[in-house]
Amino acid sequence: FSTKHPQPGAKRDFTMMDDEEYITADIPDEFKGLRACLRCSLIKTFEQFNDKGCENCEFIDLEGNKGRIEECTTSYFEGAIALVEPQGSWVAKWQRIAQYQPGLYAIEMIGELPDDVIEHCENMGLPYKASRAAQKLK
């Protein structure tokens, strides 16, 4: 694991940069081959995860690691939320994604993070969004 992650409970500032652009996660540029991060539910294409990793979960080291992308993302998800202003959104609070970067997020996912990632999240006090299907299996 890398050590790149926000401190637990830290507020993140997603205000405008240079008064022109929001800091956002990559938005999928096509609908084919979409995947959702099993920790934060961010939706991107496989190629986008491979090129830049997950902007919310840099410590998982998805960038350039195809095997890790297969383990830590899923193509089985339902619904999507386009998140523009995380702190002001009641939907973001309800879905527990208000602390993440603006982007496209899955509402429900099927899949489970590898045990080492779950353990790391728990040790660091980082939240993760377990899929409902994984919760039912336990």
CSV table of C-alpha atoms in Angstrom, one decimal:
chain,number,residue,atom,x,y,z
A,1,PHE,CA,0.0,0.0,0.0
A,2,SER,CA,1.1,3.5,-0.6
A,3,THR,CA,0.7,6.1,2.2
A,4,LYS,CA,-1.4,8.5,0.0
A,5,HIS,CA,-4.7,8.9,1.7
A,6,PRO,CA,-6.6,11.6,3.6
A,7,GLN,CA,-6.5,11.7,7.4
A,8,PRO,CA,-9.7,10.1,8.8
A,9,GLY,CA,-12.4,12.7,9.2
A,10,ALA,CA,-10.4,15.3,7.3
A,11,LYS,CA,-12.5,17.8,5.3
A,12,ARG,CA,-11.4,18.0,1.7
A,13,ASP,CA,-11.8,21.2,-0.3
A,14,PHE,CA,-13.3,20.8,-3.7
A,15,THR,CA,-13.5,24.5,-4.6
A,16,MET,CA,-12.7,25.9,-7.9
A,17,MET,CA,-9.1,26.1,-9.1
A,18,ASP,CA,-8.1,29.2,-11.0
A,19,ASP,CA,-11.8,30.2,-10.9
A,20,GLU,CA,-12.4,28.0,-13.9
A,21,GLU,CA,-12.1,24.2,-13.2
A,22,TYR,CA,-13.4,21.9,-10.4
A,23,ILE,CA,-11.0,19.3,-9.1
A,24,THR,CA,-12.8,16.1,-10.1
A,25,ALA,CA,-12.3,12.4,-10.6
A,26,ASP,CA,-12.1,11.3,-14.2
A,27,ILE,CA,-15.6,11.1,-15.8
A,28,PRO,CA,-16.1,8.0,-18.0
A,29,ASP,CA,-15.6,8.9,-21.7
A,30,GLU,CA,-17.7,5.9,-22.9
A,31,PHE,CA,-20.3,3.5,-21.5
A,32,LYS,CA,-18.6,0.3,-22.5
A,33,GLY,CA,-16.4,-1.4,-20.0
A,34,LEU,CA,-17.4,0.7,-16.9
A,35,ARG,CA,-16.2,-0.5,-13.5
A,36,ALA,CA,-16.8,0.8,-10.0
A,37,CYS,CA,-14.2,1.0,-7.2
A,38,LEU,CA,-15.3,-1.5,-4.5
A,39,ARG,CA,-14.1,0.9,-1.7
A,40,CYS,CA,-15.7,4.2,-2.8
A,41,SER,CA,-18.0,3.3,-5.7
A,42,LEU,CA,-16.3,5.7,-8.2
A,43,ILE,CA,-17.2,4.7,-11.8
A,44,LYS,CA,-14.6,4.9,-14.5
A,45,THR,CA,-13.5,2.8,-17.5
A,46,PHE,CA,-10.9,0.1,-17.0
A,47,GLU,CA,-8.4,2.2,-19.0
A,48,GLN,CA,-9.1,5.3,-16.8
A,49,PHE,CA,-8.4,3.2,-13.6
A,50,ASN,CA,-5.2,1.9,-15.3
A,51,ASP,CA,-4.1,5.4,-16.4
A,52,LYS,CA,-4.8,7.3,-13.1
A,53,GLY,CA,-6.0,4.8,-10.5
A,54,CYS,CA,-8.8,5.8,-8.2
A,55,GLU,CA,-8.7,9.5,-7.1
A,56,ASN,CA,-10.3,8.6,-3.7
A,57,CYS,CA,-8.3,5.5,-3.0
A,58,GLU,CA,-4.8,6.2,-4.1
A,59,PHE,CA,-3.4,3.9,-1.4
A,60,ILE,CA,-4.9,0.9,-3.2
A,61,ASP,CA,-2.3,1.5,-6.1
A,62,LEU,CA,-4.6,0.7,-9.0
A,63,GLU,CA,-2.6,2.9,-11.4
A,64,GLY,CA,-0.8,0.6,-14.0
A,65,ASN,CA,-1.8,-2.5,-12.0
A,66,LYS,CA,-4.3,-4.5,-14.1
A,67,GLY,CA,-4.5,-7.4,-11.6
A,68,ARG,CA,-5.3,-5.0,-8.7
A,69,ILE,CA,-8.0,-3.2,-10.9
A,70,GLU,CA,-9.6,-6.6,-11.4
A,71,GLU,CA,-9.5,-7.3,-7.6
A,72,CYS,CA,-10.6,-3.9,-6.4
A,73,THR,CA,-13.2,-2.8,-8.9
A,74,THR,CA,-16.4,-4.5,-10.3
A,75,SER,CA,-18.3,-4.3,-13.5
A,76,TYR,CA,-21.5,-5.4,-11.6
A,77,PHE,CA,-23.2,-2.3,-10.3
A,78,GLU,CA,-26.6,-0.6,-10.5
A,79,GLY,CA,-27.5,3.0,-10.9
A,80,ALA,CA,-25.2,6.0,-10.9
A,81,ILE,CA,-25.0,9.4,-9.1
A,82,ALA,CA,-23.3,12.3,-10.8
A,83,LEU,CA,-21.7,14.1,-7.8
A,84,VAL,CA,-20.9,17.8,-8.4
A,85,GLU,CA,-20.8,19.4,-4.9
A,86,PRO,CA,-20.1,16.6,-2.3
A,87,GLN,CA,-20.4,18.7,0.9
A,88,GLY,CA,-23.8,20.2,-0.1
A,89,SER,CA,-25.5,17.1,-1.3
A,90,TRP,CA,-28.0,15.2,0.8
A,91,VAL,CA,-27.7,12.3,-1.7
A,92,ALA,CA,-23.9,12.2,-1.2
A,93,LYS,CA,-24.5,12.1,2.6
A,94,TRP,CA,-27.1,9.3,2.2
A,95,GLN,CA,-24.8,7.3,0.0
A,96,ARG,CA,-21.8,8.0,2.3
A,97,ILE,CA,-19.8,9.6,-0.6
A,98,ALA,CA,-19.8,13.2,0.6
A,99,GLN,CA,-16.0,13.0,1.5
A,100,TYR,CA,-15.0,11.9,-2.0
A,101,GLN,CA,-14.1,13.9,-5.1
A,102,PRO,CA,-16.8,15.0,-7.5
A,103,GLY,CA,-17.4,12.3,-10.1
A,104,LEU,CA,-19.7,9.5,-11.1
A,105,TYR,CA,-20.6,6.9,-8.4
A,106,ALA,CA,-22.4,3.6,-8.4
A,107,ILE,CA,-25.5,3.3,-6.1
A,108,GLU,CA,-25.2,-0.4,-5.5
A,109,MET,CA,-22.4,-2.8,-6.3
A,110,ILE,CA,-21.7,-6.6,-6.2
A,111,GLY,CA,-18.3,-7.7,-5.1
A,112,GLU,CA,-16.0,-7.5,-2.2
A,113,LEU,CA,-12.6,-5.9,-1.6
A,114,PRO,CA,-9.7,-8.2,-0.9
A,115,ASP,CA,-9.0,-8.9,2.8
A,116,ASP,CA,-5.8,-6.9,2.8
A,117,VAL,CA,-7.5,-3.8,1.5
A,118,ILE,CA,-10.3,-4.1,4.1
A,119,GLU,CA,-7.8,-4.6,6.9
A,120,HIS,CA,-5.8,-1.6,5.7
A,121,CYS,CA,-9.0,0.6,5.7
A,122,GLU,CA,-9.9,-0.6,9.1
A,123,ASN,CA,-6.4,0.0,10.5
A,124,MET,CA,-6.3,3.5,9.0
A,125,GLY,CA,-9.9,4.4,10.0
A,126,LEU,CA,-10.9,4.9,6.4
A,127,PRO,CA,-14.5,4.2,5.4
A,128,TYR,CA,-15.3,1.7,2.7
A,129,LYS,CA,-18.6,1.0,1.0
A,130,ALA,CA,-19.2,-2.8,1.3
A,131,SER,CA,-21.6,-4.0,-1.3
A,132,ARG,CA,-25.0,-5.1,-0.2
A,133,ALA,CA,-24.5,-8.5,-1.8
A,134,ALA,CA,-21.3,-9.0,0.2
A,135,GLN,CA,-23.1,-7.9,3.4
A,136,LYS,CA,-25.8,-10.5,2.8
A,137,LEU,CA,-23.2,-13.3,2.4
A,138,LYS,CA,-21.7,-12.7,5.8
